[in-house]
mmCIF file of C-alpha atoms in Angstrom:
data_model
loop_
_atom_site.group_PDB
_atom_site.id
_atom_site.type_symbol
_atom_site.label_atom_id
_atom_site.label_comp_id
_atom_site.label_asym_id
_atom_site.label_seq_id
_atom_site.Cartn_x
_atom_site.Cartn_y
_atom_site.Cartn_z
ATOM 1 C CA MET A 649 9.212 72.356 -10.478
ATOM 2 C CA LYS A 650 11.925 73.160 -7.820
ATOM 3 C CA LEU A 651 14.835 70.956 -8.191
ATOM 4 C CA LYS A 652 14.164 69.045 -4.702
ATOM 5 C CA GLN A 653 10.733 68.331 -5.952
ATOM 6 C CA ARG A 654 12.244 66.910 -9.069
ATOM 7 C CA VAL A 655 14.794 64.703 -7.238
ATOM 8 C CA VAL A 656 11.886 63.423 -4.883
ATOM 9 C CA LEU A 657 9.693 62.689 -7.913
ATOM 10 C CA LEU A 658 12.811 60.826 -9.585
ATOM 11 C CA ALA A 659 13.576 58.667 -6.536
ATOM 12 C CA ILE A 660 9.834 57.745 -6.065
ATOM 13 C CA LEU A 661 9.949 56.696 -9.911
ATOM 14 C CA LEU A 662 13.302 54.647 -9.373
ATOM 15 C CA VAL A 663 11.811 53.127 -6.605
ATOM 16 C CA ILE A 664 8.659 52.093 -8.472
ATOM 17 C CA PHE A 665 10.757 51.059 -11.467
ATOM 18 C CA ILE A 666 13.139 48.866 -9.268
ATOM 19 C CA PHE A 667 10.020 47.171 -7.417
ATOM 20 C CA THR A 668 8.450 46.596 -10.867
ATOM 21 C CA LYS A 669 11.636 44.904 -11.995
ATOM 22 C CA VAL A 670 11.862 42.849 -8.812
ATOM 23 C CA PHE A 671 8.294 41.596 -9.084
ATOM 24 C CA LEU A 672 8.765 40.782 -12.815
ATOM 25 C CA ILE A 673 12.049 38.801 -12.040
ATOM 26 C CA ASP A 674 10.184 36.989 -9.031
ATOM 27 C CA ASN A 675 7.180 36.179 -11.376
ATOM 28 C CA LEU A 676 9.462 34.977 -14.066
ATOM 29 C CA ASP A 677 11.448 32.968 -11.477
ATOM 30 C CA THR A 678 8.081 31.304 -10.073
ATOM 31 C CA SER A 679 7.017 30.542 -13.303
ATOM 32 C CA ALA A 680 10.068 28.793 -14.266
ATOM 33 C CA ALA A 681 10.098 27.114 -11.239
ATOM 34 C CA ASN A 682 6.326 25.984 -11.744
ATOM 35 C CA ARG A 683 7.162 24.995 -15.331
ATOM 36 C CA GLU A 684 10.072 22.654 -13.612
ATOM 37 C CA ASP A 685 7.590 21.474 -11.129
ATOM 38 C CA GLN A 686 5.070 20.657 -13.697
ATOM 39 C CA ARG A 687 7.647 18.871 -15.813
ATOM 40 C CA ALA A 688 9.027 16.750 -13.031
ATOM 41 C CA PHE A 689 5.238 15.920 -12.165
ATOM 42 C CA HIS A 690 4.653 14.689 -15.866
ATOM 43 C CA ARG A 691 7.740 12.689 -15.757
ATOM 44 C CA MET A 692 6.837 11.079 -12.626
ATOM 45 C CA MET A 693 3.321 10.246 -13.794
ATOM 46 C CA ALA A 694 4.952 8.940 -17.059
ATOM 47 C CA GLY A 695 7.013 6.646 -14.973
ATOM 48 C CA LEU A 696 4.004 5.310 -13.119
ATOM 49 C CA HIS A 697 2.132 4.687 -16.016
ATOM 50 C CA VAL A 698 1.367 1.058 -16.608
ATOM 51 C CA GLU A 699 0.121 -0.364 -19.942
ATOM 52 C CA LEU A 700 -1.301 -3.627 -19.388
ATOM 53 C CA ASP A 701 0.265 -5.208 -22.538
ATOM 54 C CA PRO A 702 0.525 -9.214 -22.501
ATOM 55 C CA ARG A 703 3.838 -8.740 -24.619
ATOM 56 C CA LEU A 704 6.988 -9.563 -23.181
ATOM 57 C CA GLU A 705 9.567 -8.293 -25.065
ATOM 58 C CA HIS A 706 13.156 -9.873 -25.839
ATOM 59 C CA THR A 707 12.498 -12.604 -23.172
ATOM 60 C CA LEU A 708 11.551 -16.104 -23.082
ATOM 61 C CA GLN A 709 10.855 -16.203 -19.413
ATOM 62 C CA SER A 710 7.340 -16.306 -18.077
ATOM 63 C CA PRO A 711 5.732 -13.484 -16.297
ATOM 64 C CA TRP A 712 6.155 -15.110 -12.916
ATOM 65 C CA GLU A 713 9.983 -15.668 -13.556
ATOM 66 C CA ILE A 714 10.339 -12.131 -14.107
ATOM 67 C CA ALA A 715 8.245 -10.967 -11.001
ATOM 68 C CA ALA A 716 10.444 -13.506 -8.885
ATOM 69 C CA GLN A 717 13.791 -12.301 -10.123
ATOM 70 C CA TRP A 718 12.643 -8.456 -9.081
ATOM 71 C CA VAL A 719 12.702 -9.297 -5.265
ATOM 72 C CA VAL A 720 15.829 -8.267 -3.368
ATOM 73 C CA PRO A 721 16.032 -7.860 0.365
ATOM 74 C CA ARG A 722 15.038 -4.014 0.338
ATOM 75 C CA GLU A 723 12.537 -4.101 -2.475
ATOM 76 C CA VAL A 724 9.758 -6.264 -4.230
ATOM 77 C CA TYR A 725 10.085 -4.618 -7.580
ATOM 78 C CA PRO A 726 12.705 -2.276 -8.975
ATOM 79 C CA GLU A 727 12.058 1.185 -9.954
ATOM 80 C CA GLU A 728 12.577 0.436 -13.693
ATOM 81 C CA THR A 729 10.104 -2.265 -14.483
ATOM 82 C CA PRO A 730 9.161 -2.350 -18.211
ATOM 83 C CA GLU A 731 7.759 -5.829 -17.979
ATOM 84 C CA LEU A 732 5.261 -4.674 -15.029
ATOM 85 C CA GLY A 733 2.186 -4.191 -17.269
ATOM 86 C CA ALA A 734 2.805 -7.729 -18.750
ATOM 87 C CA VAL A 735 2.976 -9.246 -15.117
ATOM 88 C CA MET A 736 -0.138 -7.210 -14.215
ATOM 89 C CA HIS A 737 -1.911 -8.611 -17.143
ATOM 90 C CA ALA A 738 -0.915 -12.076 -16.590
ATOM 91 C CA MET A 739 -2.460 -11.657 -12.794
ATOM 92 C CA THR A 740 -5.815 -10.516 -14.035
ATOM 93 C CA THR A 741 -6.164 -12.932 -16.986
ATOM 94 C CA LYS A 742 -4.254 -16.249 -16.664
ATOM 95 C CA ARG A 743 -6.669 -19.324 -15.857
ATOM 96 C CA ILE A 744 -7.169 -20.447 -12.442
ATOM 97 C CA ILE A 745 -6.033 -24.210 -11.969
ATOM 98 C CA LYS A 746 -6.778 -24.610 -8.409
ATOM 99 C CA ALA A 747 -8.281 -22.754 -5.711
ATOM 100 C CA ASP A 748 -8.055 -23.338 -1.981
ATOM 101 C CA VAL A 749 -8.828 -21.854 1.398
ATOM 102 C CA GLY A 750 -6.559 -18.749 2.299
ATOM 103 C CA TYR A 751 -3.484 -18.894 4.717
ATOM 104 C CA LYS A 752 -4.032 -18.103 8.412
ATOM 105 C CA GLY A 753 -5.340 -14.966 9.322
ATOM 106 C CA THR A 754 -8.614 -13.033 10.778
ATOM 107 C CA GLN A 755 -10.276 -12.043 7.285
ATOM 108 C CA LEU A 756 -11.681 -14.062 4.480
ATOM 109 C CA LYS A 757 -9.560 -14.671 1.530
ATOM 110 C CA ALA A 758 -8.638 -17.658 -1.127
ATOM 111 C CA LEU A 759 -5.530 -19.157 -2.406
ATOM 112 C CA LEU A 760 -5.657 -19.236 -6.153
ATOM 113 C CA ILE A 761 -2.841 -20.724 -8.489
ATOM 114 C CA LEU A 762 -2.846 -19.539 -11.863
ATOM 115 C CA GLU A 763 -1.458 -21.143 -15.277
ATOM 116 C CA GLY A 764 2.357 -21.472 -14.844
ATOM 117 C CA GLY A 765 2.013 -22.315 -11.240
ATOM 118 C CA GLN A 766 1.876 -18.875 -9.631
ATOM 119 C CA LYS A 767 0.355 -18.407 -6.388
ATOM 120 C CA VAL A 768 -2.051 -15.463 -5.583
ATOM 121 C CA VAL A 769 -4.286 -14.300 -2.799
ATOM 122 C CA PHE A 770 -7.636 -13.341 -3.847
ATOM 123 C CA LYS A 771 -9.749 -10.836 -1.487
ATOM 124 C CA PRO A 772 -13.492 -10.624 -2.218
ATOM 125 C CA LYS A 773 -15.641 -7.362 -2.519
ATOM 126 C CA ARG A 774 -17.555 -6.976 0.637
ATOM 127 C CA TYR A 775 -18.484 -3.157 0.426
ATOM 128 C CA ALA A 776 -19.814 -0.814 -2.367
ATOM 129 C CA ARG A 777 -17.067 1.652 -3.345
ATOM 130 C CA ASP A 778 -18.809 4.676 -1.551
ATOM 131 C CA TYR A 779 -19.540 2.548 1.709
ATOM 132 C CA VAL A 780 -18.266 4.426 4.931
ATOM 133 C CA VAL A 781 -17.131 1.962 7.676
ATOM 134 C CA GLU A 782 -18.171 3.462 10.903
ATOM 135 C CA GLY A 783 -16.466 2.707 14.324
ATOM 136 C CA GLU A 784 -13.089 1.912 15.419
ATOM 137 C CA PRO A 785 -10.170 2.672 12.673
ATOM 138 C CA TYR A 786 -9.775 -0.912 12.271
ATOM 139 C CA ALA A 787 -13.158 -1.927 12.122
ATOM 140 C CA GLY A 788 -15.163 -3.899 9.306
ATOM 141 C CA TYR A 789 -14.136 -6.264 6.676
ATOM 142 C CA ASP A 790 -11.090 -6.410 4.472
ATOM 143 C CA ARG A 791 -11.679 -3.763 1.262
ATOM 144 C CA HIS A 792 -10.209 -5.366 -1.507
ATOM 145 C CA ASN A 793 -9.990 -2.120 -3.441
ATOM 146 C CA ALA A 794 -7.793 -0.848 -0.601
ATOM 147 C CA GLU A 795 -5.119 -3.631 -1.652
ATOM 148 C CA VAL A 796 -5.226 -2.130 -4.880
ATOM 149 C CA ALA A 797 -4.946 1.721 -4.016
ATOM 150 C CA ALA A 798 -2.321 0.568 -1.336
ATOM 151 C CA PHE A 799 -0.169 -1.094 -3.861
ATOM 152 C CA HIS A 800 -0.183 1.946 -6.256
ATOM 153 C CA LEU A 801 0.643 4.464 -3.422
ATOM 154 C CA ASP A 802 3.870 2.300 -2.363
ATOM 155 C CA ARG A 803 4.891 2.876 -6.196
ATOM 156 C CA ILE A 804 4.247 6.541 -5.848
ATOM 157 C CA LEU A 805 6.069 6.973 -2.486
ATOM 158 C CA GLY A 806 8.974 4.842 -3.963
ATOM 159 C CA PHE A 807 9.021 2.287 -1.042
ATOM 160 C CA ARG A 808 8.547 -0.657 -3.645
ATOM 161 C CA ARG A 809 7.746 -2.692 -0.649
ATOM 162 C CA ALA A 810 4.063 -3.909 -1.416
ATOM 163 C CA PRO A 811 3.833 -7.027 -3.284
ATOM 164 C CA LEU A 812 1.797 -6.544 -6.871
ATOM 165 C CA VAL A 813 -1.854 -5.945 -6.505
ATOM 166 C CA VAL A 814 -4.577 -6.062 -9.403
ATOM 167 C CA GLY A 815 -8.535 -5.944 -9.535
ATOM 168 C CA ARG A 816 -9.856 -9.156 -11.142
ATOM 169 C CA PHE A 817 -13.581 -10.372 -11.836
ATOM 170 C CA VAL A 818 -14.123 -14.160 -11.445
ATOM 171 C CA ASN A 819 -16.697 -16.259 -12.293
ATOM 172 C CA LEU A 820 -17.454 -18.549 -9.166
ATOM 173 C CA ARG A 821 -19.213 -21.120 -10.922
ATOM 174 C CA THR A 822 -16.953 -21.711 -14.020
ATOM 175 C CA GLU A 823 -13.527 -20.691 -12.538
ATOM 176 C CA ILE A 824 -13.468 -21.395 -8.944
ATOM 177 C CA LYS A 825 -15.705 -24.403 -8.222
ATOM 178 C CA PRO A 826 -14.343 -26.825 -10.735
ATOM 179 C CA VAL A 827 -10.883 -26.305 -9.264
ATOM 180 C CA ALA A 828 -11.565 -25.680 -5.771
ATOM 181 C CA THR A 829 -10.529 -28.092 -2.873
ATOM 182 C CA GLU A 830 -13.123 -29.863 -0.902
ATOM 183 C CA GLN A 831 -12.267 -27.693 2.169
ATOM 184 C CA LEU A 832 -13.003 -24.516 0.211
ATOM 185 C CA LEU A 833 -15.876 -26.157 -1.745
ATOM 186 C CA GLY A 834 -17.590 -26.875 1.512
ATOM 187 C CA THR A 835 -18.058 -23.316 2.330
ATOM 188 C CA PHE A 836 -19.941 -22.397 -0.756
ATOM 189 C CA LEU A 837 -23.558 -21.606 -0.606
ATOM 190 C CA THR A 838 -26.229 -19.797 -2.262
ATOM 191 C CA VAL A 839 -27.951 -16.469 -1.215
ATOM 192 C CA GLY A 840 -30.942 -15.424 -3.265
ATOM 193 C CA ASN A 841 -29.569 -15.889 -6.792
ATOM 194 C CA ASN A 842 -26.171 -15.110 -5.805
ATOM 195 C CA THR A 843 -23.105 -17.538 -5.377
ATOM 196 C CA CYS A 844 -21.345 -17.109 -2.298
ATOM 197 C CA PHE A 845 -18.617 -18.486 0.122
ATOM 198 C CA TYR A 846 -17.190 -17.919 3.610
ATOM 199 C CA GLY A 847 -13.987 -19.692 3.567
ATOM 200 C CA LYS A 848 -12.076 -20.706 6.620
ATOM 201 C CA CYS A 849 -10.361 -17.850 8.848
ATOM 202 C CA TYR A 850 -10.785 -16.693 12.358
ATOM 203 C CA TYR A 851 -13.736 -14.388 11.908
ATOM 204 C CA CYS A 852 -14.999 -16.490 9.054
ATOM 205 C CA ARG A 853 -18.689 -17.341 9.810
ATOM 206 C CA GLU A 854 -21.319 -19.081 7.682
ATOM 207 C CA THR A 855 -23.692 -16.280 8.272
ATOM 208 C CA GLU A 856 -21.329 -13.672 6.887
ATOM 209 C CA PRO A 857 -20.405 -14.944 3.307
ATOM 210 C CA ALA A 858 -19.086 -12.959 0.467
ATOM 211 C CA CYS A 859 -21.628 -13.009 -2.208
ATOM 212 C CA ALA A 860 -21.237 -12.332 -6.108
ATOM 213 C CA ASP A 861 -23.442 -10.752 -8.248
ATOM 214 C CA GLY A 862 -25.076 -13.507 -9.706
ATOM 215 C CA ASP A 863 -21.763 -16.029 -10.259
ATOM 216 C CA ILE A 864 -19.719 -12.987 -10.826
ATOM 217 C CA MET A 865 -17.196 -11.893 -8.122
ATOM 218 C CA GLU A 866 -15.059 -8.788 -7.897
ATOM 219 C CA GLY A 867 -11.807 -8.898 -5.890
ATOM 220 C CA SER A 868 -8.017 -8.078 -5.401
ATOM 221 C CA VAL A 869 -5.447 -10.282 -6.648
ATOM 222 C CA THR A 870 -1.882 -10.098 -4.629
ATOM 223 C CA LEU A 871 1.123 -11.897 -6.434
ATOM 224 C CA TRP A 872 2.539 -14.186 -3.724
ATOM 225 C CA LEU A 873 6.293 -13.759 -3.146
ATOM 226 C CA PRO A 874 8.715 -16.397 -4.181
ATOM 227 C CA ASP A 875 9.235 -19.376 -1.990
ATOM 228 C CA VAL A 876 12.881 -18.848 -2.086
ATOM 229 C CA TRP A 877 12.101 -15.697 -0.068
ATOM 230 C CA PRO A 878 10.300 -17.103 3.276
ATOM 231 C CA LEU A 879 8.588 -14.777 5.353
ATOM 232 C CA GLN A 880 9.363 -14.337 8.948
ATOM 233 C CA LYS A 881 6.347 -12.537 11.164
ATOM 234 C CA HIS A 882 6.904 -10.025 14.206
ATOM 235 C CA ARG A 883 4.790 -8.550 16.553
ATOM 236 C CA HIS A 884 4.622 -4.809 15.714
ATOM 237 C CA PRO A 885 6.070 -2.796 18.564
ATOM 238 C CA TRP A 886 3.068 -0.052 18.089
ATOM 239 C CA GLY A 887 0.585 -2.580 17.875
ATOM 240 C CA ARG A 888 -2.837 -2.171 19.529
ATOM 241 C CA THR A 889 -4.209 -4.372 22.400
ATOM 242 C CA TYR A 890 -7.672 -4.738 20.556
ATOM 243 C CA ARG A 891 -9.245 -4.800 24.215
ATOM 244 C CA GLU A 892 -11.732 -2.314 25.545
ATOM 245 C CA GLY A 893 -10.146 -0.378 28.458
ATOM 246 C CA LYS A 894 -6.780 -1.781 28.008
ATOM 247 C CA LEU A 895 -4.006 0.399 26.559
ATOM 248 C CA ALA A 896 -0.784 -0.773 24.842
ATOM 249 C CA ARG A 897 2.081 0.823 26.539
ATOM 250 C CA TRP A 898 2.927 3.036 23.346
ATOM 251 C CA GLU A 899 -0.307 4.569 24.220
ATOM 252 C CA TYR A 900 0.484 6.166 27.620
ATOM 253 C CA ASP A 901 4.229 6.332 27.560
ATOM 254 C CA GLU A 902 5.669 8.911 25.576
ATOM 255 C CA SER A 903 9.141 7.760 26.303
ATOM 256 C CA TYR A 904 8.276 4.415 24.802
ATOM 257 C CA CYS A 905 10.620 4.677 21.836
ATOM 258 C CA ASP A 906 13.512 4.849 23.889
ATOM 259 C CA ALA A 907 12.685 1.452 25.085
ATOM 260 C CA VAL A 908 12.067 0.017 21.514
ATOM 261 C CA LYS A 909 15.406 1.444 20.458
ATOM 262 C CA LYS A 910 17.311 -0.934 22.950
ATOM 263 C CA THR A 911 15.703 -4.056 21.531
ATOM 264 C CA SER A 912 16.318 -6.157 18.636
ATOM 265 C CA PRO A 913 16.076 -5.666 15.752
ATOM 266 C CA TYR A 914 15.389 -2.042 16.161
ATOM 267 C CA ASP A 915 18.567 -1.447 18.214
ATOM 268 C CA SER A 916 20.529 -1.367 14.425
ATOM 269 C CA GLY A 917 19.966 -1.433 11.186
ATOM 270 C CA PRO A 918 17.066 0.010 9.062
ATOM 271 C CA ARG A 919 13.948 -1.558 10.976
ATOM 272 C CA LEU A 920 12.839 1.042 13.146
ATOM 273 C CA LEU A 921 13.206 3.515 10.394
ATOM 274 C CA ASP A 922 11.067 1.056 8.279
ATOM 275 C CA ILE A 923 8.310 1.074 11.074
ATOM 276 C CA ILE A 924 8.067 4.728 11.056
ATOM 277 C CA ASP A 925 8.297 4.744 6.815
ATOM 278 C CA THR A 926 5.143 2.341 7.343
ATOM 279 C CA ALA A 927 3.560 4.581 9.906
ATOM 280 C CA ILE A 928 3.502 7.243 7.573
ATOM 281 C CA PHE A 929 2.234 5.081 4.797
ATOM 282 C CA ASP A 930 -0.365 3.701 7.073
ATOM 283 C CA TYR A 931 -1.740 7.316 8.317
ATOM 284 C CA LEU A 932 -2.010 8.013 4.468
ATOM 285 C CA ILE A 933 -3.929 4.861 3.789
ATOM 286 C CA GLY A 934 -5.803 5.060 7.019
ATOM 287 C CA ASN A 935 -4.682 1.491 8.116
ATOM 288 C CA ALA A 936 -4.745 1.122 12.008
ATOM 289 C CA ASP A 937 -4.506 -2.499 11.951
ATOM 290 C CA ARG A 938 -1.084 -3.541 11.328
ATOM 291 C CA HIS A 939 -0.425 -5.409 14.779
ATOM 292 C CA HIS A 940 2.274 -7.628 13.154
ATOM 293 C CA TYR A 941 4.395 -7.393 10.022
ATOM 294 C CA GLU A 942 6.641 -9.592 7.798
ATOM 295 C CA SER A 943 10.038 -9.407 6.789
ATOM 296 C CA PHE A 944 12.300 -12.021 4.953
ATOM 297 C CA GLN A 945 13.808 -14.536 7.122
ATOM 298 C CA ASP A 946 17.186 -14.769 8.709
ATOM 299 C CA ASP A 947 17.737 -11.268 7.882
ATOM 300 C CA GLU A 948 19.250 -9.989 11.140
ATOM 301 C CA GLY A 949 17.018 -6.710 10.794
ATOM 302 C CA ALA A 950 18.751 -5.967 7.488
ATOM 303 C CA SER A 951 15.525 -6.545 4.939
ATOM 304 C CA MET A 952 12.616 -4.206 4.520
ATOM 305 C CA LEU A 953 9.445 -4.398 6.587
ATOM 306 C CA ILE A 954 7.037 -5.891 3.540
ATOM 307 C CA LEU A 955 3.843 -4.160 3.165
ATOM 308 C CA LEU A 956 1.357 -6.958 3.117
ATOM 309 C CA ASP A 957 -2.035 -6.978 3.866
ATOM 310 C CA ASN A 958 -3.346 -3.264 3.353
ATOM 311 C CA ALA A 959 -7.063 -4.109 3.223
ATOM 312 C CA LYS A 960 -7.962 -2.422 6.337
ATOM 313 C CA SER A 961 -7.628 0.965 4.770
ATOM 314 C CA PHE A 962 -9.729 3.639 3.034
ATOM 315 C CA GLY A 963 -12.628 2.566 5.291
ATOM 316 C CA ASN A 964 -13.569 6.176 6.484
ATOM 317 C CA PRO A 965 -12.391 9.294 4.519
ATOM 318 C CA ALA A 966 -13.484 11.639 7.004
ATOM 319 C CA LEU A 967 -11.448 9.875 9.842
ATOM 320 C CA ASP A 968 -7.519 10.764 9.948
ATOM 321 C CA GLU A 969 -6.541 8.489 13.065
ATOM 322 C CA ARG A 970 -3.455 10.248 14.603
ATOM 323 C CA SER A 971 -2.292 7.411 16.742
ATOM 324 C CA ILE A 972 -1.090 5.604 13.465
ATOM 325 C CA LEU A 973 1.771 8.210 13.459
ATOM 326 C CA ALA A 974 2.839 7.093 17.161
ATOM 327 C CA PRO A 975 6.238 5.890 15.726
ATOM 328 C CA LEU A 976 7.059 8.862 13.962
ATOM 329 C CA TYR A 977 6.148 11.559 16.534
ATOM 330 C CA GLN A 978 7.501 9.636 19.863
ATOM 331 C CA CYS A 979 11.003 8.733 17.966
ATOM 332 C CA CYS A 980 11.007 11.776 16.015
ATOM 333 C CA ILE A 981 13.227 10.237 13.315
ATOM 334 C CA TRP A 982 12.424 9.423 9.518
ATOM 335 C CA GLN A 983 14.297 8.229 6.647
ATOM 336 C CA LEU A 984 13.742 10.010 3.620
ATOM 337 C CA CYS A 985 13.286 7.458 1.162
ATOM 338 C CA CYS A 986 10.549 8.927 -0.943
ATOM 339 C CA LYS A 987 10.755 10.231 -4.514
ATOM 340 C CA SER A 988 11.466 13.871 -4.695
#
């Protein structure tokens, strides 16, 4: 073989060797990165795991007192919550000592008081798990399991702005009716062999009650925020009109965000960024019904937007309602508050 041919062959072999080394190094780097990603994922999952253990270690406080102490202006519960399982266990098991109609609103709910004096909101099951709600993205009854799922997504994203929610089965005949107020008791009826109630709300009708399976009703239980943190209700700047043929300004004015930025409390502080965080959260859960929102009172725009009333979510898994993201794509800003 001539020298020139040997040099060319050697050069080709050298190139192949270099590419092989680079490829192997890249693979090793990628594998190492993948392993680190997997470790980070497992650490996150371990941190999110909740053991529904009724024991409260090293404390003489009740679970309700502990949960009340968690609340601060920018979060409902802290990132490190070793007592979370005990509080959630209490929400699912503590005896119901009083039941009343729910607070004002459009959807059926009951206000319960648990042993120890803790208020909770009970939303009854209205649909089977696999039921798909057709029509407008805000159509249908509240979905109790949507409240549960939304709470856990709030934990995963690291927002910590949603009150605690658990699922619970209650016996309407033995747990609710004996402690119900006359106002709530007057809405009970029997449909076939099932105990039902229709409560009191804007859309509550005797013809559309929520019915148990016999006497056993599944529902969600949401922990009431402490009375020392009174809430203030606000109209959402990107709320819908809910009127056929009538659009809200944000639906036709692409510069709408500029007007919002000039009004209080969106002209300073974190409130506008909270609105955008909430839009992303609502898009993920499919909630197109956040026409109002709550913050803490007298906060001058400094408190968080509290993620209450998430039950108009997860209605149709095939529907991605882009308009929910209007605050994001019209304002083009976003605070990176989620877990990495």
